[in-house]
Coordinates of C-alpha atoms and ligand atoms in Angstrom, one line a residue:
M1 CA 31.4 -11.1 62.5
K2 CA 32.4 -9.1 59.4
I3 CA 30.2 -9.1 56.4
I4 CA 32.4 -10.2 53.4
T5 CA 30.3 -9.6 50.3
K6 CA 27.0 -8.1 49.6
E7 CA 24.7 -8.5 46.6
I8 CA 21.2 -7.1 45.9
L9 CA 19.2 -10.0 44.4
A10 CA 16.0 -8.2 43.8
D11 CA 14.7 -4.8 44.2
C12 CA 11.1 -4.3 42.8
Q13 CA 7.7 -3.2 43.9
G14 CA 9.2 -1.9 47.2
T15 CA 10.6 -5.4 48.1
R16 CA 14.6 -5.6 48.3
V17 CA 16.1 -9.0 48.8
V18 CA 19.9 -8.9 49.9
K19 CA 22.4 -11.7 50.0
L20 CA 25.2 -11.2 52.4
T21 CA 28.3 -13.5 53.2
V22 CA 29.4 -13.2 56.7
Y23 CA 32.6 -14.5 58.3
A24 CA 31.4 -16.9 61.0
P25 CA 33.9 -20.0 60.9
D26 CA 32.3 -21.7 63.8
I27 CA 28.9 -21.9 62.3
A28 CA 30.2 -22.6 58.8
A29 CA 32.0 -25.6 60.1
K30 CA 28.7 -27.1 61.5
A31 CA 25.7 -25.6 59.7
R32 CA 23.6 -28.4 57.8
A33 CA 20.4 -27.7 55.5
G34 CA 17.7 -26.5 57.4
Q35 CA 19.4 -24.7 60.1
F36 CA 19.2 -20.8 61.1
A37 CA 21.4 -18.4 62.6
M38 CA 20.3 -15.5 65.0
L39 CA 21.9 -12.2 64.5
M40 CA 21.9 -8.6 65.9
V41 CA 22.8 -5.8 64.2
K42 CA 23.5 -3.4 66.9
E43 CA 23.7 -4.2 70.9
E44 CA 20.4 -2.5 71.5
G45 CA 18.6 -4.1 68.7
E46 CA 16.3 -7.1 68.3
R47 CA 17.6 -10.5 67.1
V48 CA 16.4 -11.9 63.8
P49 CA 16.7 -15.3 62.7
L50 CA 17.7 -16.1 59.1
T51 CA 18.3 -19.2 57.3
I52 CA 21.8 -20.2 56.6
V53 CA 21.7 -20.9 52.7
E54 CA 25.2 -21.8 52.4
A55 CA 28.2 -22.6 54.5
D56 CA 31.7 -22.6 53.3
P57 CA 33.9 -24.5 56.3
K58 CA 37.3 -23.5 54.2
K59 CA 36.5 -20.0 54.0
G60 CA 34.6 -19.8 57.5
A61 CA 31.8 -18.0 55.7
I62 CA 28.1 -18.4 55.6
T63 CA 25.4 -17.0 53.1
L64 CA 22.4 -15.5 54.4
I65 CA 19.5 -14.0 52.1
L66 CA 17.0 -11.6 53.4
Q67 CA 14.1 -9.6 52.5
E68 CA 14.0 -6.0 54.0
I69 CA 10.5 -6.0 55.9
G70 CA 11.1 -4.8 59.2
L71 CA 13.4 -2.3 61.0
T72 CA 16.3 -4.9 61.7
T73 CA 16.2 -6.3 58.0
K74 CA 16.2 -2.8 56.7
L75 CA 19.2 -1.9 58.7
L76 CA 20.9 -5.1 57.9
G77 CA 20.4 -4.4 53.9
Q78 CA 22.1 -1.0 54.4
M79 CA 25.3 -2.8 55.8
G80 CA 28.0 -3.5 53.5
P81 CA 31.4 -5.4 53.2
Q82 CA 33.6 -4.8 56.0
D83 CA 30.8 -3.8 58.5
S84 CA 30.4 -5.9 61.3
L85 CA 27.2 -7.4 63.0
Y86 CA 27.0 -7.0 66.7
S87 CA 26.5 -10.9 67.3
I88 CA 25.6 -14.1 65.3
V89 CA 24.7 -17.4 66.9
G90 CA 24.4 -20.7 65.3
P91 CA 23.6 -23.1 63.7
L92 CA 20.2 -23.1 65.6
G93 CA 17.2 -25.4 65.1
H94 CA 17.1 -28.9 64.0
P95 CA 18.8 -29.7 60.5
T96 CA 16.3 -31.1 57.8
H97 CA 16.0 -34.9 58.2
I98 CA 17.8 -36.1 55.1
E99 CA 17.4 -39.6 53.6
K100 CA 16.4 -41.2 50.4
Y101 CA 12.8 -40.7 50.2
G102 CA 12.1 -41.3 46.4
Q103 CA 10.4 -38.4 44.4
L104 CA 10.2 -35.3 46.2
I105 CA 8.7 -31.7 45.4
L106 CA 10.3 -28.8 46.9
V107 CA 8.1 -25.6 47.0
G108 CA 9.4 -22.0 47.4
G109 CA 7.6 -18.9 47.4
G110 CA 9.4 -15.4 47.5
V111 CA 12.2 -15.5 49.7
G112 CA 11.4 -18.7 50.9
I113 CA 13.2 -20.2 47.7
A114 CA 16.5 -19.2 49.6
E115 CA 15.6 -21.7 52.2
I116 CA 14.7 -24.8 49.8
Y117 CA 18.1 -24.3 48.1
P118 CA 20.2 -25.9 50.8
V119 CA 17.5 -28.7 51.3
A120 CA 17.4 -29.3 47.5
M121 CA 21.3 -29.8 47.4
A122 CA 21.0 -32.3 50.6
L123 CA 18.3 -34.2 49.1
K124 CA 20.1 -34.6 45.7
I125 CA 23.2 -35.8 47.4
A126 CA 21.3 -38.3 49.2
G127 CA 20.0 -39.7 45.8
N128 CA 16.6 -38.4 45.5
Q129 CA 14.6 -37.5 42.6
V130 CA 13.9 -33.6 43.2
T131 CA 11.4 -31.2 41.4
A132 CA 11.4 -27.6 42.6
I133 CA 8.4 -25.3 42.1
I134 CA 9.5 -21.7 42.7
G135 CA 7.1 -18.7 42.7
A136 CA 7.4 -15.0 42.8
R137 CA 5.0 -12.0 42.4
T138 CA 7.0 -10.9 39.4
K139 CA 10.0 -11.8 37.3
Q140 CA 12.4 -9.3 39.3
L141 CA 11.6 -10.8 42.5
L142 CA 12.4 -14.2 41.6
I143 CA 15.8 -15.4 43.1
L144 CA 18.1 -18.3 42.8
E145 CA 16.4 -19.9 39.6
Q146 CA 19.7 -20.8 38.1
Q147 CA 21.2 -22.5 41.1
L148 CA 17.9 -24.6 41.5
K149 CA 17.8 -25.5 37.9
E150 CA 21.5 -26.8 38.2
T151 CA 20.9 -28.7 41.6
C152 CA 17.1 -30.3 40.6
D153 CA 16.1 -32.6 38.2
E154 CA 13.3 -30.2 37.2
C155 CA 12.5 -26.6 38.2
I156 CA 9.0 -25.1 37.5
V157 CA 9.0 -21.2 37.6
M158 CA 5.7 -19.4 38.4
T159 CA 4.9 -15.9 38.6
D160 CA 1.6 -14.3 39.9
D161 CA 1.5 -12.0 37.1
G162 CA 2.7 -14.2 34.4
S163 CA 5.8 -11.9 33.5
Y164 CA 7.9 -15.2 33.5
G165 CA 7.5 -18.9 33.8
R166 CA 3.9 -20.1 34.1
K167 CA 1.3 -17.5 35.4
G168 CA -0.1 -18.4 38.7
F169 CA 0.8 -19.4 42.4
V170 CA 3.0 -22.3 43.2
T171 CA 0.2 -24.4 44.5
E172 CA -1.5 -24.6 40.8
A173 CA 1.9 -26.0 39.6
L174 CA 1.8 -28.5 42.8
K175 CA -1.7 -29.7 42.1
A176 CA -0.9 -30.4 38.4
L177 CA 2.3 -32.6 39.4
L178 CA 0.4 -34.4 42.1
D179 CA -2.5 -34.9 39.8
T180 CA -0.3 -36.8 37.1
A181 CA 2.4 -38.7 39.1
R182 CA 3.1 -40.5 42.6
Y183 CA 5.4 -38.7 45.0
D184 CA 6.7 -39.3 48.3
L185 CA 7.3 -36.0 50.1
V186 CA 6.3 -32.3 49.4
Y187 CA 8.7 -29.8 51.3
A188 CA 7.6 -26.1 51.4
V189 CA 8.9 -22.9 52.7
G190 CA 7.4 -19.3 52.0
P191 CA 4.7 -16.9 53.3
V192 CA 2.3 -18.5 55.7
P193 CA -0.8 -18.5 53.2
M194 CA 1.4 -20.3 50.8
M195 CA 2.4 -22.9 53.3
R196 CA -1.1 -23.3 54.3
A197 CA -2.2 -23.8 50.8
V198 CA 0.4 -26.2 49.9
S199 CA -0.7 -28.2 53.1
G200 CA -4.1 -28.6 51.9
V201 CA -3.1 -29.4 48.2
A202 CA -0.8 -32.0 49.5
K203 CA -3.4 -33.5 51.9
T204 CA -5.9 -33.9 49.3
A205 CA -3.6 -35.9 47.2
G206 CA -2.6 -37.9 50.2
V207 CA 1.1 -36.8 50.3
R208 CA 2.9 -36.0 53.4
A209 CA 4.1 -32.4 53.4
L210 CA 6.7 -30.6 55.7
V211 CA 7.0 -26.9 56.1
S212 CA 9.7 -24.7 57.6
L213 CA 7.9 -22.1 59.9
N214 CA 8.9 -18.5 60.4
A215 CA 7.3 -17.9 63.6
I216 CA 8.5 -14.7 65.5
M217 CA 11.4 -15.3 67.6
V218 CA 13.1 -13.5 70.6
D219 CA 16.1 -15.8 71.7
G220 CA 16.1 -18.7 69.4
T221 CA 17.1 -21.0 72.1
G222 CA 13.7 -22.2 73.6
M223 CA 13.7 -19.6 76.5
C224 CA 11.3 -17.2 75.8
G225 CA 8.2 -19.0 74.3
C226 CA 7.8 -16.4 71.7
C227 CA 8.0 -18.7 68.7
R228 CA 5.5 -21.3 70.0
V229 CA 3.1 -22.9 67.6
T230 CA 0.6 -25.6 68.0
V231 CA 1.3 -28.8 66.1
G232 CA -1.0 -31.8 66.5
K233 CA -2.7 -30.1 69.5
E234 CA 0.7 -30.0 71.4
T235 CA 2.6 -26.7 72.0
K236 CA 6.2 -26.8 70.0
F237 CA 8.7 -24.0 69.9
S238 CA 9.9 -23.4 66.3
C239 CA 13.4 -22.5 67.3
V240 CA 14.1 -25.8 69.2
D241 CA 11.3 -28.3 68.2
G242 CA 11.5 -27.1 64.5
P243 CA 11.7 -25.0 62.2
E244 CA 10.2 -27.8 60.3
F245 CA 7.0 -29.5 61.1
D246 CA 4.4 -31.7 59.5
A247 CA 2.2 -29.2 57.5
A248 CA -0.8 -31.1 58.2
L249 CA -0.9 -30.8 62.1
V250 CA 0.1 -27.0 61.9
D251 CA -2.4 -24.7 63.4
W252 CA -2.3 -22.0 60.6
Q253 CA -4.8 -19.5 61.8
E254 CA -2.9 -19.2 65.2
L255 CA 0.5 -18.8 63.5
S256 CA -1.0 -16.3 61.1
N257 CA -2.4 -14.4 64.2
R258 CA 0.9 -14.3 66.2
N259 CA 2.9 -13.4 63.2
S260 CA 0.8 -10.2 62.7
I261 CA 1.1 -9.0 66.3
Y262 CA 3.8 -6.3 65.8
T263 CA 2.8 -5.4 62.1
T264 CA 1.2 -2.2 63.1
H265 CA 4.2 -1.1 65.7
E266 CA 6.7 -2.2 63.2
K267 CA 5.3 0.1 60.3
H268 CA 5.1 2.8 63.0
I269 CA 8.7 2.7 63.9
C270 CA 10.0 2.4 60.3
R271 CA 8.0 5.5 59.3
L272 CA 9.7 7.3 62.3
K273 CA 13.1 6.2 61.4
E274 CA 12.5 7.1 57.7
Q275 CA 11.2 10.8 59.1
G276 CA 14.3 11.1 61.3
A277 CA 16.5 10.1 58.3
G278 CA 14.8 12.8 56.1
Q279 CA 15.5 15.7 58.5
Ligands
NAD301 P1 5.1 -13.5 48.3 O1 4.0 -12.7 48.9 O2 5.8 -12.7 47.1 O3 4.5 -14.8 47.6 C1 5.5 -15.7 47.2 C2 4.7 -16.6 46.3 O4 4.1 -17.5 47.2 C3 3.8 -16.1 45.5 O5 4.5 -15.9 44.2 C4 3.0 -17.4 45.3 O6 3.3 -18.3 44.2 C5 3.0 -18.1 46.4 N1 1.8 -17.6 47.5 C6 1.5 -16.5 48.0 N2 0.2 -16.5 48.6 C7 -0.3 -17.8 48.2 C8 -1.8 -18.3 48.5 N3 -2.3 -17.7 49.3 N4 -1.8 -19.6 48.1 C9 -0.9 -20.1 47.2 N5 0.4 -19.7 47.0 C10 0.7 -18.5 47.5 O7 6.3 -13.7 49.4 P2 7.4 -13.1 49.9 O8 7.1 -11.5 49.8 O9 8.5 -13.3 49.5 O10 7.4 -13.3 51.5 C11 6.3 -12.7 52.5 C12 6.4 -13.4 53.8 O11 6.7 -14.7 53.8 C13 7.1 -12.6 54.7 O12 6.3 -12.2 55.7 C14 8.2 -13.4 55.3 O13 8.4 -13.3 56.7 C15 7.6 -14.8 54.9 N6 8.6 -15.7 54.9 C16 8.6 -17.1 55.3 C17 9.6 -17.9 55.3 C18 9.6 -19.2 56.2 O14 10.4 -19.5 56.9 N7 8.4 -19.9 56.1 C19 10.6 -17.8 54.6 C20 10.7 -16.5 53.7 C21 9.7 -15.6 54.1
FES302 FE1 12.1 -18.1 72.2 FE2 11.9 -20.0 70.3 S1 12.4 -17.9 70.1 S2 11.4 -20.0 72.6

């Protein structure tokens, strides 16, 4: 599982977003929009789930986009062409249900923009009218703008600081669109507070919203129970029942609490590694 190419898509405000293409022919042959791969950098390391952004069966390559947040994604970001991953398993999760819905809005926040791109391509091929709303904290953190502009009928850009596009959160653009026209579906990927807010805006407008959840995963195959989320009062596993769910049914507070379980520990480990590297 060799890395073929590496590109730094964004590096700003302590956030680095890296794009890797990886030789994984079996995954490339089967991957569909909305699915993810589970990879390990080293034998003793953890597994991390990453969305398959593009798959090229002819070259046997898949594209992954990651934000360096914890130890494993930081290690991954340090790897380069010709380096080999310890393992990669996929495609995992249900593919996005693609049909001709009519008029849709795709909302991508931060690195979540990478996940709406393959969905946008599949929905366009199915004959839908697709508007993308993409948002980042600042201009330098915005990714895949050109690709989404080429794929979608309309692409609205928002930045928190107003450095590019319109100033404000993606939810402001969403509300403005839903106030003026009728849409059949909203699909959102990004940080939990964003998806929760999108869910609220869509609910108020009476439009169904789907979200792709980033619950913490261990095995990615339904065996450990780590990625459980409550959806419509039922326990679901994000990896095998999702990762997409009806936004109105998700217990957002529980997901938020579970996702922050390891934050302190992770920061501590990263600090120790950085200190070790500096000696
Ligand atoms: P970010 O914090 O930079 O936010 C990106 C955009 O989301 C903002 O520019 C804004 O438009 C919108 N947003 C953020 N908070 C909002 C709120 N409260 N209300 C309305 N809109 C809001 O995002 P980031 O740094 O790229 O991602 C941070 C987190 O997102 C990470 O913890 C990562 O794990 C998670 N994430 C989740 C998924 C997923 O599968 N759902 C995908 C990628 C990243
Ligand atoms: Fe183990 Fe989903 S990651 S059950």
